[in-house]
């Protein structure tokens, strides 16, 4: 039992602290200041716990969860994502008058759910993790209660999310019916030995699980909720959902695909390839037509899910480590750009148009410079993190024999350059219009420095993280 | 000192960087001029030190100095160093470049005084010297090519230095057009060099001179390949050294300031072609075809340019055609295997042609930018120093004993006879006759006769000392420079030809190859050599006397002669219509194709069509995708349902 707790220390610690935070909210009036500090420290420690359990490797709680390695890496990643969100959110929430007490504990719960996903070695644990995360997201995206768009996005997310969850559960049930187990290792064993009860049920179950997870990753054709939700949700929540949430979806995908791929390798590869290609193209082409920066970044986030899915197509260690690298890079560049959006916007809806960024370089040279680096990185221009992320995924796809998919990836990257660079052009080569309120950077500055450092360091020295990422898959195989 | 050879190119580079970046801020002509001159002068001193070290060594040891600085390009087995080869040939060129370069830098301080872009001029000039030194000091083709292209660039920049001035020429209106012409014509030749380099690397696996020439000397190489390589290299030489068929740019290059004409378009850059052949003498010696072509091109160019020079009225253009003609002489020498004679003539020509150009610059300066010799005359008394030095230069180029031009020209003519044929000698002497004639015509029209300029507006005056001092130094070199190469025939059999001994090891391989090709070489008597020498000297003197009879005193005789031989005069005046032929055959059709087909159809319709079309297609699809993204949750669910059905169907049925 002690051993088991040790394996899952970041997750168990965080869950306990999340509950304590909720209790604090209930007991103390105007607790937000306390819970802000409390949750920030909690995430810091869960990250440290993640680092210290990284070297461990094992399965605990009767084979329900794994610990160390892969799970610990994602524990660290989610902790960073949560921490960046919380650091940036206080100022944002206060300015928008929505600093209700529960915000920080909800973020903690969402992170706990994500960690459970990364730790899961059992379909039910996976399901619980996904639901804990999703329910927290449903609430967080509607956090601006008086804002119709925010409420609409919350409801839309919930409706479609429930729809998708239904399929996920159904898929789990069918796989259980077919293989007689919900334990990953056992399922893999039974598939490989062809010890199936109802062989005909397995492909349907596999399809449904892929569908459920694709919804969480916002891949075509299950992506349509994402732009609406990301646009309506409070900016800082969007930053969190579109990065940590996406990372969680792929943290679920990787072990599942590893287990289920052998059942129908060629078909699954093709499904992922088609979804990946369509997601990249539709995400980037749609982003092209947007005038609202949040919506543009939302569509670009869809496109990035397409890039990441290329790693699943390869189904190889190289592809998976490419996914892990990309998720890490993406975390920094996407949260970074949303932080800048959050700093500049007002009243939930003001200053979110692309035209509001005209001449930003004159009013906020540093913010404009940072935004430029994030845009370059998102577009995949060296020497920033996004370039190597794409490079690893593209080469993985080529190695897997999917040259056409890489060509689509390159093509859609070219399309994406138009709107990423378009924003830079707006910021630097057009004149600012009218007067603006002063923008306070405050605590967001710290998160900005962390994200920019991440984008640059990963871009200049990608090999460190890449070798860690590829070692993750040496031990699990 | 040889190990310090990197300082030789480095100093002008530093000068270029300082003046290029801070020249405008310094805002002090004297300081800028001093920095530039010291950079080149310092390089000269280092080169002199290296030279003195070489003189103290055995002649074998002299060829073995290669100073490797660092690896420049490394790709697989392809390896190129930044490395300098210091030997008898490269150090001689280096001394000419930095020595004359220093004089011209000093001269330019006076000449360019008051120009609004004074620092820019010196920055370019320093950059040119840097590039030229890389060209001659390199130990491999690639570094030479860097210099080769670099001097081309500097030539372009300096020809068009006064970019806002008009310049008259065939299809040329601005100095910028002349600069472009020079650059583009040179590009054609450079392309040949580039292909030659590829072929050399393919065959020899290396681009270092020593390796390539050593391998070539050991034989066993396909004759066709060698001919191809050497002809392509020679194509580059015809561009850089203004020979047929690429020589048309040099007269128009006179659009640049006169010191530029002296340094780049007379003394140094235009002799790069001779250098390239001398450096690869072994390769060239292996192909009789190439050698014959070089001889033919050289003598033809020498004759054509010399005859054109007779009728020109622009003081600098006369000198330009004279340069083309003298370069032709050098190539003829190379073609008959007289490498030493060619390099000898490069040196003496550098002295007297730099002197003549600087002298013409002094005249132009004193005449308030007037260049037409028909509007000069009688300047002797106004500019005595310029006159005397110009006279010395003119005698030297005419090949009068014992001035420097006599020795180098005569060595070439003798070799043309001995290794070539009497006809070649005859053509050479004819060209020499023309040279003596047009040079003295130039001298008389400028400094003698009645004053044809407008006394109210033009007040001729002598130039300042920064300009006349270089003139005197060059004049002394022009007079005595020939003593470095006194032939046996004149020394009474004593072996005092210093230059020949100096360069002997460089051309040893080539000479032995050539000797093996011409086993039937006969021995010529001393009397014959004396006789030919006297004949060419006599003909040159006749040329001078003829010029004196026509031009020393103003008369109507020249005009009458032109009217009588109108056809011939027209051909010469229009430079054999080469520019017009090139324009109509190459330029005009190319321009038309570019405009009507490449631009209006390929670029505008096809390329822009594809680019704009795909952009439009994406924009349209973006708009359509926006419609699908309706914001209605039910539609989204429906879309999901389609996806679900498709995926399950694929998994189950496919």
PDB file of N, CA and C in Angstrom, chain B residues 329-392:
ATOM      1  N   UNK B 329      48.238  41.453 -76.029  1.00  0.00           N
ATOM      2  CA  UNK B 329      49.648  41.093 -76.115  1.00  0.00           C
ATOM      3  C   UNK B 329      50.005  40.017 -75.091  1.00  0.00           C
ATOM      4  N   UNK B 330      49.534  40.252 -73.854  1.00  0.00           N
ATOM      5  CA  UNK B 330      49.879  39.310 -72.786  1.00  0.00           C
ATOM      6  C   UNK B 330      49.315  37.934 -73.085  1.00  0.00           C
ATOM      7  N   UNK B 331      48.084  37.890 -73.578  1.00  0.00           N
ATOM      8  CA  UNK B 331      47.492  36.584 -73.873  1.00  0.00           C
ATOM      9  C   UNK B 331      48.224  35.902 -75.024  1.00  0.00           C
ATOM     10  N   UNK B 332      48.640  36.711 -75.997  1.00  0.00           N
ATOM     11  CA  UNK B 332      49.411  36.113 -77.082  1.00  0.00           C
ATOM     12  C   UNK B 332      50.665  35.461 -76.510  1.00  0.00           C
ATOM     13  N   UNK B 333      51.307  36.161 -75.559  1.00  0.00           N
ATOM     14  CA  UNK B 333      52.507  35.597 -74.943  1.00  0.00           C
ATOM     15  C   UNK B 333      52.182  34.275 -74.253  1.00  0.00           C
ATOM     16  N   UNK B 334      51.080  34.265 -73.504  1.00  0.00           N
ATOM     17  CA  UNK B 334      50.695  33.027 -72.821  1.00  0.00           C
ATOM     18  C   UNK B 334      50.465  31.924 -73.838  1.00  0.00           C
ATOM     19  N   UNK B 335      49.807  32.302 -74.936  1.00  0.00           N
ATOM     20  CA  UNK B 335      49.456  31.310 -75.945  1.00  0.00           C
ATOM     21  C   UNK B 335      50.674  30.649 -76.568  1.00  0.00           C
ATOM     22  N   UNK B 336      51.762  31.410 -76.734  1.00  0.00           N
ATOM     23  CA  UNK B 336      52.956  30.812 -77.323  1.00  0.00           C
ATOM     24  C   UNK B 336      53.867  30.232 -76.253  1.00  0.00           C
ATOM     25  N   UNK B 337      53.372  30.199 -75.017  1.00  0.00           N
ATOM     26  CA  UNK B 337      54.126  29.549 -73.942  1.00  0.00           C
ATOM     27  C   UNK B 337      55.140  30.454 -73.277  1.00  0.00           C
ATOM     28  N   UNK B 338      55.082  31.746 -73.588  1.00  0.00           N
ATOM     29  CA  UNK B 338      56.024  32.673 -72.965  1.00  0.00           C
ATOM     30  C   UNK B 338      55.406  33.238 -71.691  1.00  0.00           C
ATOM     31  N   UNK B 339      55.242  32.355 -70.699  1.00  0.00           N
ATOM     32  CA  UNK B 339      54.563  32.754 -69.465  1.00  0.00           C
ATOM     33  C   UNK B 339      55.288  33.910 -68.787  1.00  0.00           C
ATOM     34  N   UNK B 340      56.622  33.785 -68.720  1.00  0.00           N
ATOM     35  CA  UNK B 340      57.385  34.822 -68.032  1.00  0.00           C
ATOM     36  C   UNK B 340      57.205  36.167 -68.716  1.00  0.00           C
ATOM     37  N   UNK B 341      57.244  36.136 -70.047  1.00  0.00           N
ATOM     38  CA  UNK B 341      57.076  37.385 -70.786  1.00  0.00           C
ATOM     39  C   UNK B 341      55.731  38.015 -70.483  1.00  0.00           C
ATOM     40  N   UNK B 342      54.681  37.163 -70.385  1.00  0.00           N
ATOM     41  CA  UNK B 342      53.345  37.680 -70.094  1.00  0.00           C
ATOM     42  C   UNK B 342      53.321  38.359 -68.730  1.00  0.00           C
ATOM     43  N   UNK B 343      53.876  37.668 -67.732  1.00  0.00           N
ATOM     44  CA  UNK B 343      53.864  38.244 -66.385  1.00  0.00           C
ATOM     45  C   UNK B 343      54.731  39.494 -66.336  1.00  0.00           C
ATOM     46  N   UNK B 344      55.832  39.468 -67.079  1.00  0.00           N
ATOM     47  CA  UNK B 344      56.699  40.643 -67.180  1.00  0.00           C
ATOM     48  C   UNK B 344      55.913  41.830 -67.721  1.00  0.00           C
ATOM     49  N   UNK B 345      55.144  41.568 -68.758  1.00  0.00           N
ATOM     50  CA  UNK B 345      54.367  42.657 -69.353  1.00  0.00           C
ATOM     51  C   UNK B 345      53.257  43.111 -68.418  1.00  0.00           C
ATOM     52  N   UNK B 346      52.687  42.183 -67.653  1.00  0.00           N
ATOM     53  CA  UNK B 346      51.705  42.575 -66.639  1.00  0.00           C
ATOM     54  C   UNK B 346      52.328  43.622 -65.724  1.00  0.00           C
ATOM     55  N   UNK B 347      53.564  43.371 -65.333  1.00  0.00           N
ATOM     56  CA  UNK B 347      54.215  44.264 -64.378  1.00  0.00           C
ATOM     57  C   UNK B 347      54.525  45.624 -65.001  1.00  0.00           C
ATOM     58  N   UNK B 348      55.209  45.619 -66.151  1.00  0.00           N
ATOM     59  CA  UNK B 348      55.566  46.918 -66.753  1.00  0.00           C
ATOM     60  C   UNK B 348      54.305  47.677 -67.162  1.00  0.00           C
ATOM     61  N   UNK B 349      53.311  46.937 -67.656  1.00  0.00           N
ATOM     62  CA  UNK B 349      52.065  47.588 -68.055  1.00  0.00           C
ATOM     63  C   UNK B 349      51.391  48.215 -66.850  1.00  0.00           C
ATOM     64  N   UNK B 350      51.444  47.507 -65.705  1.00  0.00           N
ATOM     65  CA  UNK B 350      50.858  48.064 -64.487  1.00  0.00           C
ATOM     66  C   UNK B 350      51.515  49.394 -64.174  1.00  0.00           C
ATOM     67  N   UNK B 351      52.820  49.477 -64.351  1.00  0.00           N
ATOM     68  CA  UNK B 351      53.511  50.740 -64.064  1.00  0.00           C
ATOM     69  C   UNK B 351      53.051  51.838 -65.011  1.00  0.00           C
ATOM     70  N   UNK B 352      53.256  51.605 -66.331  1.00  0.00           N
ATOM     71  CA  UNK B 352      53.013  52.748 -67.226  1.00  0.00           C
ATOM     72  C   UNK B 352      51.538  53.019 -67.462  1.00  0.00           C
ATOM     73  N   UNK B 353      50.688  51.977 -67.404  1.00  0.00           N
ATOM     74  CA  UNK B 353      49.269  52.271 -67.625  1.00  0.00           C
ATOM     75  C   UNK B 353      48.649  52.951 -66.422  1.00  0.00           C
ATOM     76  N   UNK B 354      49.052  52.543 -65.211  1.00  0.00           N
ATOM     77  CA  UNK B 354      48.591  53.266 -64.023  1.00  0.00           C
ATOM     78  C   UNK B 354      49.050  54.711 -64.110  1.00  0.00           C
ATOM     79  N   UNK B 355      50.317  54.899 -64.532  1.00  0.00           N
ATOM     80  CA  UNK B 355      50.848  56.253 -64.680  1.00  0.00           C
ATOM     81  C   UNK B 355      50.022  57.058 -65.676  1.00  0.00           C
ATOM     82  N   UNK B 356      49.726  56.460 -66.830  1.00  0.00           N
ATOM     83  CA  UNK B 356      48.991  57.195 -67.865  1.00  0.00           C
ATOM     84  C   UNK B 356      47.578  57.522 -67.397  1.00  0.00           C
ATOM     85  N   UNK B 357      46.941  56.571 -66.722  1.00  0.00           N
ATOM     86  CA  UNK B 357      45.580  56.849 -66.240  1.00  0.00           C
ATOM     87  C   UNK B 357      45.599  57.952 -65.186  1.00  0.00           C
ATOM     88  N   UNK B 358      46.532  57.839 -64.253  1.00  0.00           N
ATOM     89  CA  UNK B 358      46.600  58.868 -63.228  1.00  0.00           C
ATOM     90  C   UNK B 358      46.946  60.219 -63.864  1.00  0.00           C
ATOM     91  N   UNK B 359      47.811  60.181 -64.884  1.00  0.00           N
ATOM     92  CA  UNK B 359      48.127  61.417 -65.597  1.00  0.00           C
ATOM     93  C   UNK B 359      46.888  61.987 -66.265  1.00  0.00           C
ATOM     94  N   UNK B 360      46.100  61.104 -66.899  1.00  0.00           N
ATOM     95  CA  UNK B 360      44.872  61.589 -67.541  1.00  0.00           C
ATOM     96  C   UNK B 360      43.922  62.130 -66.484  1.00  0.00           C
ATOM     97  N   UNK B 361      43.919  61.483 -65.307  1.00  0.00           N
ATOM     98  CA  UNK B 361      43.090  61.987 -64.214  1.00  0.00           C
ATOM     99  C   UNK B 361      43.536  63.375 -63.806  1.00  0.00           C
ATOM    100  N   UNK B 362      44.836  63.560 -63.765  1.00  0.00           N
ATOM    101  CA  UNK B 362      45.369  64.877 -63.417  1.00  0.00           C
ATOM    102  C   UNK B 362      44.917  65.918 -64.444  1.00  0.00           C
ATOM    103  N   UNK B 363      44.948  65.526 -65.723  1.00  0.00           N
ATOM    104  CA  UNK B 363      44.487  66.435 -66.779  1.00  0.00           C
ATOM    105  C   UNK B 363      43.011  66.748 -66.608  1.00  0.00           C
ATOM    106  N   UNK B 364      42.210  65.686 -66.409  1.00  0.00           N
ATOM    107  CA  UNK B 364      40.761  65.874 -66.258  1.00  0.00           C
ATOM    108  C   UNK B 364      40.480  66.776 -65.062  1.00  0.00           C
ATOM    109  N   UNK B 365      41.219  66.519 -63.984  1.00  0.00           N
ATOM    110  CA  UNK B 365      41.081  67.309 -62.769  1.00  0.00           C
ATOM    111  C   UNK B 365      41.393  68.776 -63.053  1.00  0.00           C
ATOM    112  N   UNK B 366      42.494  68.983 -63.754  1.00  0.00           N
ATOM    113  CA  UNK B 366      42.906  70.360 -64.045  1.00  0.00           C
ATOM    114  C   UNK B 366      42.018  71.042 -65.070  1.00  0.00           C
ATOM    115  N   UNK B 367      41.324  70.232 -65.883  1.00  0.00           N
ATOM    116  CA  UNK B 367      40.468  70.800 -66.940  1.00  0.00           C
ATOM    117  C   UNK B 367      39.007  70.838 -66.507  1.00  0.00           C
ATOM    118  N   UNK B 368      38.733  70.696 -65.249  1.00  0.00           N
ATOM    119  CA  UNK B 368      37.357  70.735 -64.738  1.00  0.00           C
ATOM    120  C   UNK B 368      36.475  69.684 -65.399  1.00  0.00           C
ATOM    121  N   UNK B 369      36.902  68.445 -65.278  1.00  0.00           N
ATOM    122  CA  UNK B 369      36.112  67.287 -65.704  1.00  0.00           C
ATOM    123  C   UNK B 369      35.950  67.175 -67.218  1.00  0.00           C
ATOM    124  N   UNK B 370      36.780  67.875 -67.978  1.00  0.00           N
ATOM    125  CA  UNK B 370      36.727  67.716 -69.437  1.00  0.00           C
ATOM    126  C   UNK B 370      37.531  66.485 -69.844  1.00  0.00           C
ATOM    127  N   UNK B 371      36.955  65.627 -70.718  1.00  0.00           N
ATOM    128  CA  UNK B 371      37.667  64.427 -71.126  1.00  0.00           C
ATOM    129  C   UNK B 371      37.944  64.369 -72.627  1.00  0.00           C
ATOM    130  N   UNK B 372      37.386  65.305 -73.375  1.00  0.00           N
ATOM    131  CA  UNK B 372      37.526  65.256 -74.836  1.00  0.00           C
ATOM    132  C   UNK B 372      38.843  65.918 -75.247  1.00  0.00           C
ATOM    133  N   UNK B 373      39.737  65.116 -75.859  1.00  0.00           N
ATOM    134  CA  UNK B 373      41.040  65.684 -76.200  1.00  0.00           C
ATOM    135  C   UNK B 373      40.936  66.717 -77.320  1.00  0.00           C
ATOM    136  N   UNK B 374      39.831  66.719 -78.067  1.00  0.00           N
ATOM    137  CA  UNK B 374      39.664  67.768 -79.088  1.00  0.00           C
ATOM    138  C   UNK B 374      39.445  69.120 -78.441  1.00  0.00           C
ATOM    139  N   UNK B 375      39.074  69.121 -77.168  1.00  0.00           N
ATOM    140  CA  UNK B 375      38.859  70.394 -76.478  1.00  0.00           C
ATOM    141  C   UNK B 375      40.009  70.713 -75.523  1.00  0.00           C
ATOM    142  N   UNK B 376      41.160  70.088 -75.776  1.00  0.00           N
ATOM    143  CA  UNK B 376      42.314  70.388 -74.933  1.00  0.00           C
ATOM    144  C   UNK B 376      43.384  71.076 -75.786  1.00  0.00           C
ATOM    145  N   UNK B 377      44.624  70.655 -75.649  1.00  0.00           N
ATOM    146  CA  UNK B 377      45.696  71.248 -76.446  1.00  0.00           C
ATOM    147  C   UNK B 377      46.501  72.258 -75.647  1.00  0.00           C
ATOM    148  N   UNK B 378      47.827  72.216 -75.848  1.00  0.00           N
ATOM    149  CA  UNK B 378      48.709  73.201 -75.236  1.00  0.00           C
ATOM    150  C   UNK B 378      48.776  73.177 -73.727  1.00  0.00           C
ATOM    151  N   UNK B 379      48.457  72.040 -73.145  1.00  0.00           N
ATOM    152  CA  UNK B 379      48.433  72.001 -71.683  1.00  0.00           C
ATOM    153  C   UNK B 379      49.830  71.894 -71.078  1.00  0.00           C
ATOM    154  N   UNK B 380      50.837  71.716 -71.942  1.00  0.00           N
ATOM    155  CA  UNK B 380      52.203  71.513 -71.486  1.00  0.00           C
ATOM    156  C   UNK B 380      52.626  72.568 -70.476  1.00  0.00           C
ATOM    157  N   UNK B 381      52.325  73.806 -70.810  1.00  0.00           N
ATOM    158  CA  UNK B 381      52.840  74.883 -69.960  1.00  0.00           C
ATOM    159  C   UNK B 381      52.034  75.031 -68.670  1.00  0.00           C
ATOM    160  N   UNK B 382      50.769  74.560 -68.692  1.00  0.00           N
ATOM    161  CA  UNK B 382      49.955  74.695 -67.485  1.00  0.00           C
ATOM    162  C   UNK B 382      50.260  73.583 -66.480  1.00  0.00           C
ATOM    163  N   UNK B 383      50.546  72.393 -66.989  1.00  0.00           N
ATOM    164  CA  UNK B 383      50.748  71.253 -66.113  1.00  0.00           C
ATOM    165  C   UNK B 383      52.070  70.574 -66.445  1.00  0.00           C
ATOM    166  N   UNK B 384      53.158  71.194 -66.108  1.00  0.00           N
ATOM    167  CA  UNK B 384      54.458  70.653 -66.534  1.00  0.00           C
ATOM    168  C   UNK B 384      54.752  69.266 -65.940  1.00  0.00           C
ATOM    169  N   UNK B 385      54.424  69.059 -64.689  1.00  0.00           N
ATOM    170  CA  UNK B 385      54.772  67.781 -64.072  1.00  0.00           C
ATOM    171  C   UNK B 385      53.939  66.653 -64.673  1.00  0.00           C
ATOM    172  N   UNK B 386      52.651  66.937 -64.837  1.00  0.00           N
ATOM    173  CA  UNK B 386      51.799  65.944 -65.453  1.00  0.00           C
ATOM    174  C   UNK B 386      52.309  65.631 -66.855  1.00  0.00           C
ATOM    175  N   UNK B 387      52.706  66.679 -67.565  1.00  0.00           N
ATOM    176  CA  UNK B 387      53.185  66.495 -68.937  1.00  0.00           C
ATOM    177  C   UNK B 387      54.412  65.591 -68.980  1.00  0.00           C
ATOM    178  N   UNK B 388      55.395  65.891 -68.139  1.00  0.00           N
ATOM    179  CA  UNK B 388      56.649  65.124 -68.221  1.00  0.00           C
ATOM    180  C   UNK B 388      56.406  63.661 -67.873  1.00  0.00           C
ATOM    181  N   UNK B 389      55.657  63.443 -66.803  1.00  0.00           N
ATOM    182  CA  UNK B 389      55.416  62.046 -66.405  1.00  0.00           C
ATOM    183  C   UNK B 389      54.585  61.335 -67.466  1.00  0.00           C
ATOM    184  N   UNK B 390      53.622  62.052 -68.028  1.00  0.00           N
ATOM    185  CA  UNK B 390      52.790  61.445 -69.065  1.00  0.00           C
ATOM    186  C   UNK B 390      53.639  61.074 -70.280  1.00  0.00           C
ATOM    187  N   UNK B 391      54.579  61.973 -70.595  1.00  0.00           N
ATOM    188  CA  UNK B 391      55.478  61.720 -71.718  1.00  0.00           C
ATOM    189  C   UNK B 391      56.300  60.450 -71.471  1.00  0.00           C
ATOM    190  N   UNK B 392      56.825  60.325 -70.250  1.00  0.00           N
ATOM    191  CA  UNK B 392      57.626  59.141 -69.930  1.00  0.00           C
ATOM    192  C   UNK B 392      56.776  57.872 -70.073  1.00  0.00           C
TER     193      UNK B 392
END
